Short mmCIF file of C-alpha atoms in Angstrom, two decimals:
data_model
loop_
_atom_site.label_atom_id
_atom_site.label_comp_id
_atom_site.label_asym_id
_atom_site.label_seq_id
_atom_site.Cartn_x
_atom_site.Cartn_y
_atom_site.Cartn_z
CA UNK X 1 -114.38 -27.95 176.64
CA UNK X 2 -113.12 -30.77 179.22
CA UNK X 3 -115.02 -33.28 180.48
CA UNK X 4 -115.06 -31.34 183.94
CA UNK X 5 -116.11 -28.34 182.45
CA UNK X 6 -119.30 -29.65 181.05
CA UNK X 7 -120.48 -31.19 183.95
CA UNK X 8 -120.15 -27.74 186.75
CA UNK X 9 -123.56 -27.37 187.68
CA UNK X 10 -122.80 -24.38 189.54
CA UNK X 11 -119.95 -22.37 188.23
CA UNK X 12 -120.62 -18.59 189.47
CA UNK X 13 -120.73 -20.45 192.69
CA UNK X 14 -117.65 -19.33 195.32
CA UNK X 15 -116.64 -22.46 197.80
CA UNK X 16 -114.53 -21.83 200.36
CA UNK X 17 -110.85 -23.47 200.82
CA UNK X 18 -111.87 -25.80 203.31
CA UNK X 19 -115.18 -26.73 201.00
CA UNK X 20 -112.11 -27.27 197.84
CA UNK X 21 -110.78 -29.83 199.80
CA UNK X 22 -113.82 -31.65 200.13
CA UNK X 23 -114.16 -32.22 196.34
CA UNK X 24 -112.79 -35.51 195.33
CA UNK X 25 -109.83 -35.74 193.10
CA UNK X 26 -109.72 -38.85 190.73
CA UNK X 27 -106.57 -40.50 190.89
CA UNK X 28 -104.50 -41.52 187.74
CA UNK X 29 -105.99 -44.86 188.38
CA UNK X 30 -109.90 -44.33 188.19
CA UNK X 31 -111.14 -45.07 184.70
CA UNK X 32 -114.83 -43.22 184.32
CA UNK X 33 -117.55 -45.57 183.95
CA UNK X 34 -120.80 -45.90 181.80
CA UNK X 35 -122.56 -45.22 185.10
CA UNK X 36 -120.42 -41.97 186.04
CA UNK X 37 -120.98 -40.14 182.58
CA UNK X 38 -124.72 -41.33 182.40
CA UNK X 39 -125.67 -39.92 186.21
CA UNK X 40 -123.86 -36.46 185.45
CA UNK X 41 -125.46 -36.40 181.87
CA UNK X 42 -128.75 -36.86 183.24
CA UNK X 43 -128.00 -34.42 186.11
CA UNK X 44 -126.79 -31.66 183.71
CA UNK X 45 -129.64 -31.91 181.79
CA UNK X 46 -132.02 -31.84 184.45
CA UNK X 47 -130.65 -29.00 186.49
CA UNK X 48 -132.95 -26.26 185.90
CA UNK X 49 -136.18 -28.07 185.02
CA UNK X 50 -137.87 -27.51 188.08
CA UNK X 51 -139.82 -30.47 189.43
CA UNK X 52 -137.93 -32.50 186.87
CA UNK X 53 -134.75 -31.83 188.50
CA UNK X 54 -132.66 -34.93 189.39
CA UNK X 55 -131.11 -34.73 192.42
CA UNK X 56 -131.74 -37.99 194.71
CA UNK X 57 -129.67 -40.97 193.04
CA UNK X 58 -129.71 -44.35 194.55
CA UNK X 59 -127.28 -47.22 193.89
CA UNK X 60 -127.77 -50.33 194.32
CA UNK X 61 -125.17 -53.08 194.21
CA UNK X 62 -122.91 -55.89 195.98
CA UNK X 63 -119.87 -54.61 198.08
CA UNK X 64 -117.00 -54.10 195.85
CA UNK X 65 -119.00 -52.89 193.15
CA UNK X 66 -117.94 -49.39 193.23
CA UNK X 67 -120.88 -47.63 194.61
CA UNK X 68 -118.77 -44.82 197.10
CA UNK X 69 -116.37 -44.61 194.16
CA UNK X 70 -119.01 -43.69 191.53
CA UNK X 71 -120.66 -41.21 194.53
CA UNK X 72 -116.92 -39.61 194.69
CA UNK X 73 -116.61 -39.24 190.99
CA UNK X 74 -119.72 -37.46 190.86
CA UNK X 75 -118.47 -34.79 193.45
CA UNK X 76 -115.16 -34.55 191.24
CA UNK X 77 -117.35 -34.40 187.51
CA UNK X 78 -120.18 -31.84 189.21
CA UNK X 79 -117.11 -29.59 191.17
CA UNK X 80 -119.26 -30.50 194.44
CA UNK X 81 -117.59 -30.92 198.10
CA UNK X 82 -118.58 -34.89 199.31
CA UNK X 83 -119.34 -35.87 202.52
CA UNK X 84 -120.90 -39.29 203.88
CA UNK X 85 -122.63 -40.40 206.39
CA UNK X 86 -122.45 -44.89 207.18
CA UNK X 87 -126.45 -45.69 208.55
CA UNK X 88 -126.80 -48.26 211.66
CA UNK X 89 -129.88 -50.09 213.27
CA UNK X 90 -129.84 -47.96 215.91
CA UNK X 91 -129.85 -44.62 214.83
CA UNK X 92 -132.06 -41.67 216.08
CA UNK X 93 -133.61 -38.33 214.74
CA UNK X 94 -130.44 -36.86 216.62
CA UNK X 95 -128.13 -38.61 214.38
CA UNK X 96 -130.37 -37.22 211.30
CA UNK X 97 -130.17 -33.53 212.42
CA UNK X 98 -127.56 -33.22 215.11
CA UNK X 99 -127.97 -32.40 219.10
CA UNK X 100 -128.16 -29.67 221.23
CA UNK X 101 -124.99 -29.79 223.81
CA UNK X 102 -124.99 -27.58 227.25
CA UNK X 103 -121.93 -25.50 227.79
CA UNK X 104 -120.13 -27.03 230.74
CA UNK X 105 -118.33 -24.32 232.99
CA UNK X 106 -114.82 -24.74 233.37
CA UNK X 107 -115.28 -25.96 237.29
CA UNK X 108 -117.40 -29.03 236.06
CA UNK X 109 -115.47 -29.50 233.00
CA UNK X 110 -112.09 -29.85 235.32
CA UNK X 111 -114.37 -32.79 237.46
CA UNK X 112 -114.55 -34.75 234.11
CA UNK X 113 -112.90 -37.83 232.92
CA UNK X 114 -109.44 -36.54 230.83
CA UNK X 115 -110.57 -38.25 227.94
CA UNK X 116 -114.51 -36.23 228.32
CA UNK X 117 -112.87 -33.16 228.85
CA UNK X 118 -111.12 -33.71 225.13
CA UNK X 119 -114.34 -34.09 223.52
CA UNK X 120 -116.07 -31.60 224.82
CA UNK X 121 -112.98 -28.95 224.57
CA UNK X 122 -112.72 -30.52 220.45
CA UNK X 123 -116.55 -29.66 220.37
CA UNK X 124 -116.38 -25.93 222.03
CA UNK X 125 -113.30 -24.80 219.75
CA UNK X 126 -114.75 -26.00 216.79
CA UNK X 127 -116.10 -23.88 213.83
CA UNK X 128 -118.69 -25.17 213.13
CA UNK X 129 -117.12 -26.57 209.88
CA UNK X 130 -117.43 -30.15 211.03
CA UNK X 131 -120.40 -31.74 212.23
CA UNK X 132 -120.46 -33.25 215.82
CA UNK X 133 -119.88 -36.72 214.74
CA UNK X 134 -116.87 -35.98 212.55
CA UNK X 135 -115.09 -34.16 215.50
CA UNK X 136 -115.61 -37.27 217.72
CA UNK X 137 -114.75 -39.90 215.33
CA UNK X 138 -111.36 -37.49 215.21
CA UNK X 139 -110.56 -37.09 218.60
CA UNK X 140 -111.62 -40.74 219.54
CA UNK X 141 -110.99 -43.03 216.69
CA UNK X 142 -113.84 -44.41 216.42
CA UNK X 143 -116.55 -45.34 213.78
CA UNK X 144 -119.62 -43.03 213.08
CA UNK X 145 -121.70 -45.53 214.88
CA UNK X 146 -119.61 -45.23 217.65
CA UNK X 147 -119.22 -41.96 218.07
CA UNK X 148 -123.48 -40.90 217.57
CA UNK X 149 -123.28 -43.82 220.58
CA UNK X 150 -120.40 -41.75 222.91
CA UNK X 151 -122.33 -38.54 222.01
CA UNK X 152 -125.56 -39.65 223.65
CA UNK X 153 -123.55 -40.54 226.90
CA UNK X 154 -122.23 -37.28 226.64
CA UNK X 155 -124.95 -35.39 226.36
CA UNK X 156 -126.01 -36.95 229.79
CA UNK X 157 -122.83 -36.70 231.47
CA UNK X 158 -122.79 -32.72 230.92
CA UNK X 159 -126.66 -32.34 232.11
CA UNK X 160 -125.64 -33.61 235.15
CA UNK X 161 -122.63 -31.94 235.38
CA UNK X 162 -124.97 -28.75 234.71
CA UNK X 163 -127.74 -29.19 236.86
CA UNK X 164 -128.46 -25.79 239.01
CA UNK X 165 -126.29 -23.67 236.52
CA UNK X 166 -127.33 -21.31 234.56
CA UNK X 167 -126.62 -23.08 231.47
CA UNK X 168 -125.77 -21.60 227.72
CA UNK X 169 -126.78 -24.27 224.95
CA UNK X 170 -124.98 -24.94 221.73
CA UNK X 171 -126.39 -27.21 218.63
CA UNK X 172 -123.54 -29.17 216.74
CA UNK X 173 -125.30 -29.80 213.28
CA UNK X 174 -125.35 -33.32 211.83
CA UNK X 175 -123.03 -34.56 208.71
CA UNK X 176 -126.61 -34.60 206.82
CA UNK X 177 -127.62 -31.31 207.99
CA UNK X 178 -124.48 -29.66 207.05
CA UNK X 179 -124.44 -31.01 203.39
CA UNK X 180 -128.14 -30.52 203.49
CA UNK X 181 -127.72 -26.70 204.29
CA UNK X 182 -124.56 -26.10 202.47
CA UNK X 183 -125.20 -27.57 199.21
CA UNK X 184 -122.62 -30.39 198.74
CA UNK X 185 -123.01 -34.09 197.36
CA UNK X 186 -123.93 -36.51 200.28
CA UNK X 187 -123.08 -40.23 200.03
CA UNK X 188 -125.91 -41.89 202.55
CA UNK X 189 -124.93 -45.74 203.05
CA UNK X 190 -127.07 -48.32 203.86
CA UNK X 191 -130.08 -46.66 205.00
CA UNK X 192 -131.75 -49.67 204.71
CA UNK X 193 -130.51 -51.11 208.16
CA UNK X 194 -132.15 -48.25 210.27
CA UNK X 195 -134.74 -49.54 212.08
CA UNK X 196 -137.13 -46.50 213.61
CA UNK X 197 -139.37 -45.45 211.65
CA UNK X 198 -139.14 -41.82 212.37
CA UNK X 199 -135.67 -41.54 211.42
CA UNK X 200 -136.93 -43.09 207.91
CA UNK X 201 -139.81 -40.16 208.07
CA UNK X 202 -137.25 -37.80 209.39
CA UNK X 203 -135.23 -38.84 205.76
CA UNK X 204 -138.08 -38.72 203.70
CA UNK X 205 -139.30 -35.30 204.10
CA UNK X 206 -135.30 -34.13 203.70
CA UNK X 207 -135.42 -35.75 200.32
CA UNK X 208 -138.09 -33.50 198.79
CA UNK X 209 -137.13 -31.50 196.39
CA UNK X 210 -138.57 -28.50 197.85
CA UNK X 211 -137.79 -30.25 201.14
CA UNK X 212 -136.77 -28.77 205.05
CA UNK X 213 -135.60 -30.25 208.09
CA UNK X 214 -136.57 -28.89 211.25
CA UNK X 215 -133.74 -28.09 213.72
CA UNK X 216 -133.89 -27.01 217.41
CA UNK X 217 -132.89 -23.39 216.40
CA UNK X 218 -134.32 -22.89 213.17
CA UNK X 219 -135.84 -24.68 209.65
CA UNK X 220 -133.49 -25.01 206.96
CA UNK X 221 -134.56 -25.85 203.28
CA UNK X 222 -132.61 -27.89 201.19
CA UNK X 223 -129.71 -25.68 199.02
CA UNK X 224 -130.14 -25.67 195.27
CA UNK X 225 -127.26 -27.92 195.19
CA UNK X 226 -127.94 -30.96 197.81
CA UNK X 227 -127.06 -34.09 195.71
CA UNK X 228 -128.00 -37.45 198.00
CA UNK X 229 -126.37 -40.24 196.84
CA UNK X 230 -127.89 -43.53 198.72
CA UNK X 231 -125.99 -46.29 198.50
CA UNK X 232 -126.75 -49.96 199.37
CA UNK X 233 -126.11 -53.54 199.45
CA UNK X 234 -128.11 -55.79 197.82
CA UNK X 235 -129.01 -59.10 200.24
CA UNK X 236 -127.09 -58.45 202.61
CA UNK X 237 -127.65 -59.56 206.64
CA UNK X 238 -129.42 -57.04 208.78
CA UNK X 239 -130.27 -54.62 205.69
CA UNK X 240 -134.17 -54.49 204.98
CA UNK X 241 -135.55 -54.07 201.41
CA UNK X 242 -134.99 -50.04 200.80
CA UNK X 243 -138.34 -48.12 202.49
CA UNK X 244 -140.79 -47.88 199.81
CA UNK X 245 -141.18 -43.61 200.67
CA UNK X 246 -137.54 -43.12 200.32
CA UNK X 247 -137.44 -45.06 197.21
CA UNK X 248 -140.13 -43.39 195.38
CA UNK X 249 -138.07 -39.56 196.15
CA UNK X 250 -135.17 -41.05 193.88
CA UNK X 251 -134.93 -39.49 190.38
CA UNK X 252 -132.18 -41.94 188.90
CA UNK X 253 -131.40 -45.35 190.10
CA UNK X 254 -128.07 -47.48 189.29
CA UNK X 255 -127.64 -51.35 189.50
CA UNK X 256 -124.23 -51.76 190.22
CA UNK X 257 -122.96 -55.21 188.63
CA UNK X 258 -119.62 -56.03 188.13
CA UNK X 259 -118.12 -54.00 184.79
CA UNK X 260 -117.84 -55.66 181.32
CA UNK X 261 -114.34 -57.87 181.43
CA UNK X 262 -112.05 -55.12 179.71
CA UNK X 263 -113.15 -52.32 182.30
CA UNK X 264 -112.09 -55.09 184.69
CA UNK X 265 -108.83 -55.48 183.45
CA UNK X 266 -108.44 -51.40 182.30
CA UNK X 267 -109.08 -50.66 186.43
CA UNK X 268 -106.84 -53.44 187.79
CA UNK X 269 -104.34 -52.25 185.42
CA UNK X 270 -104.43 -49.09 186.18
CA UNK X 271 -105.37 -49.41 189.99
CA UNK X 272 -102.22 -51.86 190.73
CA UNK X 273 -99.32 -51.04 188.13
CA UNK X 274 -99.35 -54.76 186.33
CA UNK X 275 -100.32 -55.08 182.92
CA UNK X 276 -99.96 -58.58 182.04
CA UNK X 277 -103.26 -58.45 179.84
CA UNK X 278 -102.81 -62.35 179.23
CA UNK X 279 -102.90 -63.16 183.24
CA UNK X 280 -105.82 -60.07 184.34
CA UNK X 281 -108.25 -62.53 181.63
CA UNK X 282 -108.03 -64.92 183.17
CA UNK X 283 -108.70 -63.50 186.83
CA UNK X 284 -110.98 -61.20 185.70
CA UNK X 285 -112.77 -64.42 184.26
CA UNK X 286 -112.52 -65.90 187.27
CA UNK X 287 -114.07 -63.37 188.74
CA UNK X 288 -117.10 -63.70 186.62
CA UNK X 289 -117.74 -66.71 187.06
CA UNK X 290 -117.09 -66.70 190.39
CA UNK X 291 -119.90 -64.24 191.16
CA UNK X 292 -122.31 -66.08 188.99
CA UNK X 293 -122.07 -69.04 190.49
CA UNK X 294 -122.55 -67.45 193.95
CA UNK X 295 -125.32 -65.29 192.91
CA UNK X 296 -127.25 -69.17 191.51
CA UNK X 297 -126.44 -71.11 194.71
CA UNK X 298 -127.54 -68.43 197.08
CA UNK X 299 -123.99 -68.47 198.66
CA UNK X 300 -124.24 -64.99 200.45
CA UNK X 301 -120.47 -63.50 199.87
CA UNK X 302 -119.21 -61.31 196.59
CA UNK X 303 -116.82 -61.72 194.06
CA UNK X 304 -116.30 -58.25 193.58
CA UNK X 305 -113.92 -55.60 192.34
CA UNK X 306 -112.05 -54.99 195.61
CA UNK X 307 -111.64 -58.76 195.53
CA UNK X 308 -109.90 -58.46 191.92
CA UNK X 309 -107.42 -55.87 192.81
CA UNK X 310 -106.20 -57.40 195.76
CA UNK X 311 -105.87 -60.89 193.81
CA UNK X 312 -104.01 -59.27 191.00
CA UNK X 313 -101.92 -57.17 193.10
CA UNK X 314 -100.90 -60.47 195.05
CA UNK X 315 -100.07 -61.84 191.40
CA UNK X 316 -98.16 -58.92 190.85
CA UNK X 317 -95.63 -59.21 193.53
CA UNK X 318 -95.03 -62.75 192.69
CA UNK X 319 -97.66 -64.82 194.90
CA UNK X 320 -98.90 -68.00 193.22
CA UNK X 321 -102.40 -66.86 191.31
CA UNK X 322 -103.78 -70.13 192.05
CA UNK X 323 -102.91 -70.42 195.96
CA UNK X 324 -103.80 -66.05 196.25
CA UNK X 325 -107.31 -66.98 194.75
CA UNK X 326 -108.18 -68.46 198.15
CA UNK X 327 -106.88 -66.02 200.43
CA UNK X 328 -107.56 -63.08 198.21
CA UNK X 329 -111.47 -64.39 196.65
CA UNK X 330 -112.68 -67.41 197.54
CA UNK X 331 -112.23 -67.10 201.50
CA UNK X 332 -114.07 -63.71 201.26
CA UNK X 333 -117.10 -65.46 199.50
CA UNK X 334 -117.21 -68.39 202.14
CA UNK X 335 -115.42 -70.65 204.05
CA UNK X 336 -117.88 -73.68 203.82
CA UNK X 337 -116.33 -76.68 202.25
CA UNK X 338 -119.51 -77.72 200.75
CA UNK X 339 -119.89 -73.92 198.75
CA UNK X 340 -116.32 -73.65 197.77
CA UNK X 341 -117.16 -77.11 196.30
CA UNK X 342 -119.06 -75.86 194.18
CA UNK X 343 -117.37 -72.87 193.54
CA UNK X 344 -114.20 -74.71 192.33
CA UNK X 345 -116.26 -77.03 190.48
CA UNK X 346 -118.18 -74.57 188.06
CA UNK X 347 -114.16 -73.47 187.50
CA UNK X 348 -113.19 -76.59 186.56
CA UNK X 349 -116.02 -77.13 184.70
CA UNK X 350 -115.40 -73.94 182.07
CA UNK X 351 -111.11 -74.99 182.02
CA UNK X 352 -110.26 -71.68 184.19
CA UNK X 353 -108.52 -73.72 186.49
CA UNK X 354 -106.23 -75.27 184.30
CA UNK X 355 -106.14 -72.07 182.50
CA UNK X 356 -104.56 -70.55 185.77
CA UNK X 357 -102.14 -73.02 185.88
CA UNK X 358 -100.62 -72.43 182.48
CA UNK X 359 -100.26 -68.52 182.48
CA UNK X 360 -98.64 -69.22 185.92
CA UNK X 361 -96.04 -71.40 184.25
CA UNK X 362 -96.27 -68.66 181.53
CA UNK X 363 -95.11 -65.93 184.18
CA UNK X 364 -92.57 -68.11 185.76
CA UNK X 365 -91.01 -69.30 182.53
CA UNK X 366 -90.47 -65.50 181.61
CA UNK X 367 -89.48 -64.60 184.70
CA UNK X 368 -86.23 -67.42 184.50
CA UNK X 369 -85.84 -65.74 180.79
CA UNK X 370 -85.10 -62.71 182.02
CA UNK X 371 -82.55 -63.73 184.82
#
């Protein structure tokens, strides 16, 4: 038996083609963490207990520290379609369970703005496959944020462009509604920055187990196989501490810290084709120490995994390590000369600095060997 096979929750069940394509596949570079195997252990084992059931994960962790990767792997491990949906201070109990559009006749529609008369053709032809949002951020461009935003103004514009008509209504389901009603894993990021309460409420009730959401046209109860995955920052500007309600509906929680040195290495490896284990040490120290130090002096950026792929991928195509560690790390923690003071001090202070320095003459010394 693979290691996909144990993990199906749902195996008799039939997704459609379109649903296939929303499972994640892990690419040859994605190495399976502690995390991964623990969540789907503890999901397998749960899965027909009842109120015991696990089925509301939340993880926690600094950007860069893998939390939509580990929410993707779980969709590829459990053979459930992801979907996501990115939280912002403004949103409403629309953006939780979608809104109810008027059918503009084709007379008003042809008095529209070109660009209004795309969206709202996109929204008419669709089938119902994507939620509102989705088709917006498509036909626009835009961010989620921005396109909940350009759907309220919408919704205006077309009851004004309907007034005195005898008007058919259509409801465009939310992203969380459709995963909610269709039974697929649902990545919900940053949660912590919405502001109205009743949207938190609105969340809350969704999470229960046994849990509905009531929609203009009907109440829907959550599928057997609705997995919410919330992910969040920790410390982060504008994002409150996670509402007490929500957190009490998770089953498992993660803390997402950077991974032990040789994962480091194993994923940069793997992730950017160089396998100089000598040189990914020492960066992947660097790294460590890095986000140590920022964590003691309260210096608000990350030294993170994204930040370790990009620096050893810049290594990798020949840039100088110790120039690329400013563009590629320290820059992204801060820019304050008085913080990368200190930063560059606590490197000096363990030799990583100097260490640096002599597998980059190591590299280039090789490199003239081999010409």
């Amino acid at each position: 038996m693979n290691m996909e096979e144990q993990f199906i929750l749902s195996p008799a069940r039939q997704l459609t083609d379109a649903e296939k394509e929303l499972i994640w596949r892990r690419p040859p570079s994605h190495k399976a963490s502690e995390e991964e195997l623990r969540i789907c252990r503890e999901i397998k084992r749960n899965w027909n207990r009842g109120e015991m059931k696990i089925a509301n994960i939340l993880l926690e962790g600094d950007a860069g520290s893998g939390k939509t990767q580990l929410a993707k792997a779980l969709s590829a491990r459990l053979g459930l379609p992801y979907t996501k949906v990115t939280c912002f201070a403004d949103m409403d109990k629309t953006d939780i369970i979608g809104a109810i559009l008027p059918v503009v006749s084709r007379e008003s529609l042809e008095k529209m703005e070109p660009e209004e008369q795309k969206i709202l053709k996109a929204l008419y032809e669709s089938d119902g496959f994507q939620s509102a949002a989705e088709i917006l951020m498509d036909v626009l461009g835009v961010s989620q944020e921005q396109a909940a935003l350009r759907m309220k103004k919408l919704l205006k514009l077309a009851a004004e462009n309907t007034e005195g008509e005898a008007v058919e209504y259509r409801f465009y389901p939310s992203e969380i509604v459709r995963a909610y009603q269709k039974g697929y894993i649902l990545e919900i990021q940053e949660p912590t920055v919405i502001r109205d309460a009743a949207v938190l409420m609105a969340l809350n009730s969704a999470l229960e187990l046994d849990g509905s959401i009531n929609l203009p046209t009907e109440i829907i109860r959550r599928h057997p196989d609705f997995i919410a995955v919330i992910t969040t920052n920790r410390n982060y500007a504008g994002c409150r501490p996670l509402n007490e309600a929500l957190r009490d509906r998770i089953q498992h929680t993660e803390k997402m810290d950077l991974p032990p040195k040789e994962v480091m290495m194993e994923r940069a490896a793997a992730k950017t084709g160089y396998r100089n284990r000598e040189v990914l040490d020492v960066l992947a120290e660097i790294i460590i120490v890095l986000d140590k130090t920022a964590r003691a002096n309260a210096i608000k950026g990350v030294a993170g995994m994204r930040s370790f792929f990009y620096w050893a991928d810049a290594v990798a195509a020949g840039a100088s390590a110790r120039e690329s560690l400013y563009h590629k790390v320290i820059y992204k923690i801060t820019t304050d000369s008085e913080e990368i003071r200190l930063l560059e001090e606590a490197l000096t202070s363990q030799g990583l600095l100097a260490s640096l320095e002599e597998v980059e003459l190591e590299v280039k010394k090789n490199e003239m060997l081999k010409q």
